[in-house]
Amino acid sequence: MSDPIVILTEEPLGADDRVNIERLVDGADSRLLVLVPANTERHLLVDFLENLSMLDVAKAFRELAARNPDAATERAHADDTLAASLAALEGLGSGVTGQVVDGKAVDSLVAKVRETGASQAVVITRPHAVADTFHTDWANKAQDQLGVPVLHLYAGSGFIGDS
């Protein structure tokens, strides 16, 4: 059996993401462990600037005016994201399992990689202009803490982030 691959995602994985992970697995019998943070710990100002930088002015102001969701709503969204992601990756490697994790997303990824002895980690996010530009995204933070490769993919695409 090959070493497990730990996947941290903030978005529900879909068909394009499955293709990317399938290429990574490349026929090996690696176990896939999917982690979804219960709270993505986004910051209002950073989100506002990211939406503006992506030229999504309406979304920037809509989210600025919206109230923060409560913990139960965020947890339910994370549960849905996990269920969709597990379904999208079903049948790959030697099995796919996952969990919603509390606390900081990167800390959870690092802990799971160390706990399982994983040789690879994957971070799948939507583009975050500010974090990606200044290399403060989850993949870069995880790479700083781990001695294993951390692949950064953008959800629903074949684009690789700069890790």
mmCIF file of C-alpha atoms in Angstrom:
data_model
loop_
_atom_site.group_PDB
_atom_site.id
_atom_site.type_symbol
_atom_site.label_atom_id
_atom_site.label_comp_id
_atom_site.label_asym_id
_atom_site.label_seq_id
_atom_site.Cartn_x
_atom_site.Cartn_y
_atom_site.Cartn_z
ATOM 1 C CA MET A 1 0.000 0.000 0.000
ATOM 2 C CA SER A 2 1.280 3.470 -0.907
ATOM 3 C CA ASP A 3 1.569 6.337 1.539
ATOM 4 C CA PRO A 4 -1.640 8.303 2.078
ATOM 5 C CA ILE A 5 -2.285 11.663 0.425
ATOM 6 C CA VAL A 6 -3.884 14.325 2.621
ATOM 7 C CA ILE A 7 -6.133 16.821 0.851
ATOM 8 C CA LEU A 8 -7.277 20.089 2.444
ATOM 9 C CA THR A 9 -10.110 21.827 0.595
ATOM 10 C CA GLU A 10 -12.310 24.827 1.209
ATOM 11 C CA GLU A 11 -14.506 24.092 -1.810
ATOM 12 C CA PRO A 12 -16.621 21.050 -2.707
ATOM 13 C CA LEU A 13 -14.536 18.961 -5.094
ATOM 14 C CA GLY A 14 -15.981 18.191 -8.498
ATOM 15 C CA ALA A 15 -15.178 16.406 -11.745
ATOM 16 C CA ASP A 16 -12.195 18.616 -12.666
ATOM 17 C CA ASP A 17 -10.720 18.150 -9.208
ATOM 18 C CA ARG A 18 -11.167 14.380 -9.514
ATOM 19 C CA VAL A 19 -9.156 14.414 -12.762
ATOM 20 C CA ASN A 20 -6.339 16.320 -11.032
ATOM 21 C CA ILE A 21 -6.247 13.960 -8.040
ATOM 22 C CA GLU A 22 -6.497 10.929 -10.326
ATOM 23 C CA ARG A 23 -3.367 12.147 -12.146
ATOM 24 C CA LEU A 24 -1.618 12.604 -8.816
ATOM 25 C CA VAL A 25 -2.562 9.105 -7.629
ATOM 26 C CA ASP A 26 -1.515 7.714 -11.032
ATOM 27 C CA GLY A 27 -2.899 4.235 -10.435
ATOM 28 C CA ALA A 28 -1.251 3.797 -7.023
ATOM 29 C CA ASP A 29 -3.243 2.419 -4.107
ATOM 30 C CA SER A 30 -2.802 5.510 -1.946
ATOM 31 C CA ARG A 31 -5.446 6.263 0.649
ATOM 32 C CA LEU A 32 -6.965 9.704 0.223
ATOM 33 C CA LEU A 33 -7.803 11.682 3.358
ATOM 34 C CA VAL A 34 -9.939 14.775 2.757
ATOM 35 C CA LEU A 35 -10.010 17.560 5.341
ATOM 36 C CA VAL A 36 -12.564 20.365 5.274
ATOM 37 C CA PRO A 37 -12.232 23.194 7.783
ATOM 38 C CA ALA A 38 -15.340 23.970 9.820
ATOM 39 C CA ASN A 39 -14.342 27.628 9.648
ATOM 40 C CA THR A 40 -12.107 29.003 6.896
ATOM 41 C CA GLU A 41 -11.069 31.913 9.135
ATOM 42 C CA ARG A 42 -11.518 34.491 6.415
ATOM 43 C CA HIS A 43 -11.145 38.163 7.273
ATOM 44 C CA LEU A 44 -13.686 40.752 6.183
ATOM 45 C CA LEU A 45 -11.160 43.294 4.867
ATOM 46 C CA VAL A 46 -9.074 40.688 3.037
ATOM 47 C CA ASP A 47 -12.183 39.181 1.436
ATOM 48 C CA PHE A 48 -13.346 42.651 0.402
ATOM 49 C CA LEU A 49 -9.996 43.428 -1.245
ATOM 50 C CA GLU A 50 -9.860 40.022 -2.937
ATOM 51 C CA ASN A 51 -13.315 40.458 -4.424
ATOM 52 C CA LEU A 52 -12.342 43.901 -5.697
ATOM 53 C CA SER A 53 -9.101 42.574 -7.175
ATOM 54 C CA MET A 54 -11.080 39.867 -8.988
ATOM 55 C CA LEU A 55 -13.327 42.669 -10.339
ATOM 56 C CA ASP A 56 -16.338 41.321 -8.487
ATOM 57 C CA VAL A 57 -17.488 44.642 -7.052
ATOM 58 C CA ALA A 58 -21.068 43.545 -6.382
ATOM 59 C CA LYS A 59 -19.916 40.502 -4.399
ATOM 60 C CA ALA A 60 -17.402 42.624 -2.470
ATOM 61 C CA PHE A 61 -20.087 44.981 -1.206
ATOM 62 C CA ARG A 62 -22.694 42.228 -0.739
ATOM 63 C CA GLU A 63 -20.341 40.264 1.537
ATOM 64 C CA LEU A 64 -19.276 43.422 3.330
ATOM 65 C CA ALA A 65 -22.903 44.116 4.239
ATOM 66 C CA ALA A 66 -23.725 40.489 5.142
ATOM 67 C CA ARG A 67 -23.553 39.261 8.695
ATOM 68 C CA ASN A 68 -21.146 36.503 9.633
ATOM 69 C CA PRO A 69 -22.798 33.068 9.610
ATOM 70 C CA ASP A 70 -23.107 31.293 12.922
ATOM 71 C CA ALA A 71 -21.004 28.267 13.794
ATOM 72 C CA ALA A 72 -23.832 25.801 13.080
ATOM 73 C CA THR A 73 -24.317 27.222 9.579
ATOM 74 C CA GLU A 74 -20.585 27.061 8.866
ATOM 75 C CA ARG A 75 -20.418 23.478 10.168
ATOM 76 C CA ALA A 76 -23.366 22.436 7.988
ATOM 77 C CA HIS A 77 -21.670 23.997 4.950
ATOM 78 C CA ALA A 78 -18.436 22.136 5.792
ATOM 79 C CA ASP A 79 -20.360 18.853 6.137
ATOM 80 C CA ASP A 80 -21.909 19.417 2.698
ATOM 81 C CA THR A 81 -18.495 20.255 1.226
ATOM 82 C CA LEU A 82 -17.044 17.046 2.676
ATOM 83 C CA ALA A 83 -19.897 14.871 1.383
ATOM 84 C CA ALA A 84 -19.598 16.317 -2.135
ATOM 85 C CA SER A 85 -15.812 15.928 -2.091
ATOM 86 C CA LEU A 86 -15.927 12.307 -0.935
ATOM 87 C CA ALA A 87 -18.467 11.522 -3.652
ATOM 88 C CA ALA A 88 -16.303 13.213 -6.297
ATOM 89 C CA LEU A 89 -13.220 11.164 -5.348
ATOM 90 C CA GLU A 90 -15.008 7.845 -4.768
ATOM 91 C CA GLY A 91 -13.131 4.886 -6.228
ATOM 92 C CA LEU A 92 -9.694 6.515 -6.389
ATOM 93 C CA GLY A 93 -6.689 4.918 -4.736
ATOM 94 C CA SER A 94 -7.339 2.403 -2.006
ATOM 95 C CA GLY A 95 -10.170 4.411 -0.515
ATOM 96 C CA VAL A 96 -11.292 7.890 0.350
ATOM 97 C CA THR A 97 -12.127 9.082 3.848
ATOM 98 C CA GLY A 98 -12.507 12.516 5.313
ATOM 99 C CA GLN A 99 -13.462 14.715 8.183
ATOM 100 C CA VAL A 100 -14.457 18.239 9.058
ATOM 101 C CA VAL A 101 -11.732 19.766 11.199
ATOM 102 C CA ASP A 102 -11.978 22.458 13.837
ATOM 103 C CA GLY A 103 -9.334 25.074 14.474
ATOM 104 C CA LYS A 104 -6.844 26.393 11.964
ATOM 105 C CA ALA A 105 -6.963 24.638 8.611
ATOM 106 C CA VAL A 106 -3.198 24.519 8.063
ATOM 107 C CA ASP A 107 -2.552 23.212 11.581
ATOM 108 C CA SER A 108 -5.059 20.412 10.925
ATOM 109 C CA LEU A 109 -3.361 19.535 7.628
ATOM 110 C CA VAL A 110 0.092 19.470 9.213
ATOM 111 C CA ALA A 111 -1.125 17.324 12.123
ATOM 112 C CA LYS A 112 -2.832 14.817 9.798
ATOM 113 C CA VAL A 113 0.238 14.546 7.535
ATOM 114 C CA ARG A 114 2.445 13.853 10.548
ATOM 115 C CA GLU A 115 -0.075 11.448 12.128
ATOM 116 C CA THR A 116 -0.454 9.357 8.972
ATOM 117 C CA GLY A 117 3.092 9.607 7.637
ATOM 118 C CA ALA A 118 1.707 10.968 4.366
ATOM 119 C CA SER A 119 4.270 11.625 1.662
ATOM 120 C CA GLN A 120 2.114 14.187 -0.134
ATOM 121 C CA ALA A 121 -0.309 16.951 0.741
ATOM 122 C CA VAL A 122 -2.696 18.810 -1.527
ATOM 123 C CA VAL A 123 -4.407 22.123 -0.841
ATOM 124 C CA ILE A 124 -7.393 22.975 -3.026
ATOM 125 C CA THR A 125 -8.743 26.519 -2.790
ATOM 126 C CA ARG A 126 -10.456 29.117 -4.864
ATOM 127 C CA PRO A 127 -8.066 31.906 -5.944
ATOM 128 C CA HIS A 128 -7.265 34.364 -3.162
ATOM 129 C CA ALA A 129 -5.510 37.297 -4.813
ATOM 130 C CA VAL A 130 -3.987 38.790 -1.670
ATOM 131 C CA ALA A 131 -2.875 35.533 0.002
ATOM 132 C CA ASP A 132 -1.636 34.005 -3.257
ATOM 133 C CA THR A 133 0.314 37.144 -4.203
ATOM 134 C CA PHE A 134 2.046 37.443 -0.849
ATOM 135 C CA HIS A 135 2.546 33.672 -0.426
ATOM 136 C CA THR A 136 0.458 33.545 2.725
ATOM 137 C CA ASP A 137 -1.998 30.994 1.322
ATOM 138 C CA TRP A 138 -2.614 27.648 3.010
ATOM 139 C CA ALA A 139 -0.277 25.743 0.696
ATOM 140 C CA ASN A 140 2.669 28.026 1.389
ATOM 141 C CA LYS A 141 2.010 27.983 5.119
ATOM 142 C CA ALA A 142 1.844 24.179 5.108
ATOM 143 C CA GLN A 143 5.005 23.890 3.001
ATOM 144 C CA ASP A 144 6.827 26.045 5.552
ATOM 145 C CA GLN A 145 5.903 23.545 8.303
ATOM 146 C CA LEU A 146 6.247 20.230 6.458
ATOM 147 C CA GLY A 147 9.075 18.370 4.809
ATOM 148 C CA VAL A 148 6.798 16.938 2.119
ATOM 149 C CA PRO A 149 5.586 18.474 -1.147
ATOM 150 C CA VAL A 150 2.390 20.523 -0.911
ATOM 151 C CA LEU A 151 0.544 20.814 -4.208
ATOM 152 C CA HIS A 152 -1.710 23.881 -4.483
ATOM 153 C CA LEU A 153 -4.612 23.487 -6.921
ATOM 154 C CA TYR A 154 -7.415 25.892 -7.689
ATOM 155 C CA ALA A 155 -10.827 24.258 -7.279
ATOM 156 C CA GLY A 156 -12.618 23.265 -10.452
ATOM 157 C CA SER A 157 -9.670 23.932 -12.726
ATOM 158 C CA GLY A 158 -6.371 22.525 -13.838
ATOM 159 C CA PHE A 159 -4.515 25.574 -12.556
ATOM 160 C CA ILE A 160 -1.724 25.092 -10.065
ATOM 161 C CA GLY A 161 -1.103 27.756 -7.446
ATOM 162 C CA ASP A 162 2.379 29.068 -6.757
ATOM 163 C CA SER A 163 3.596 27.149 -3.691
#
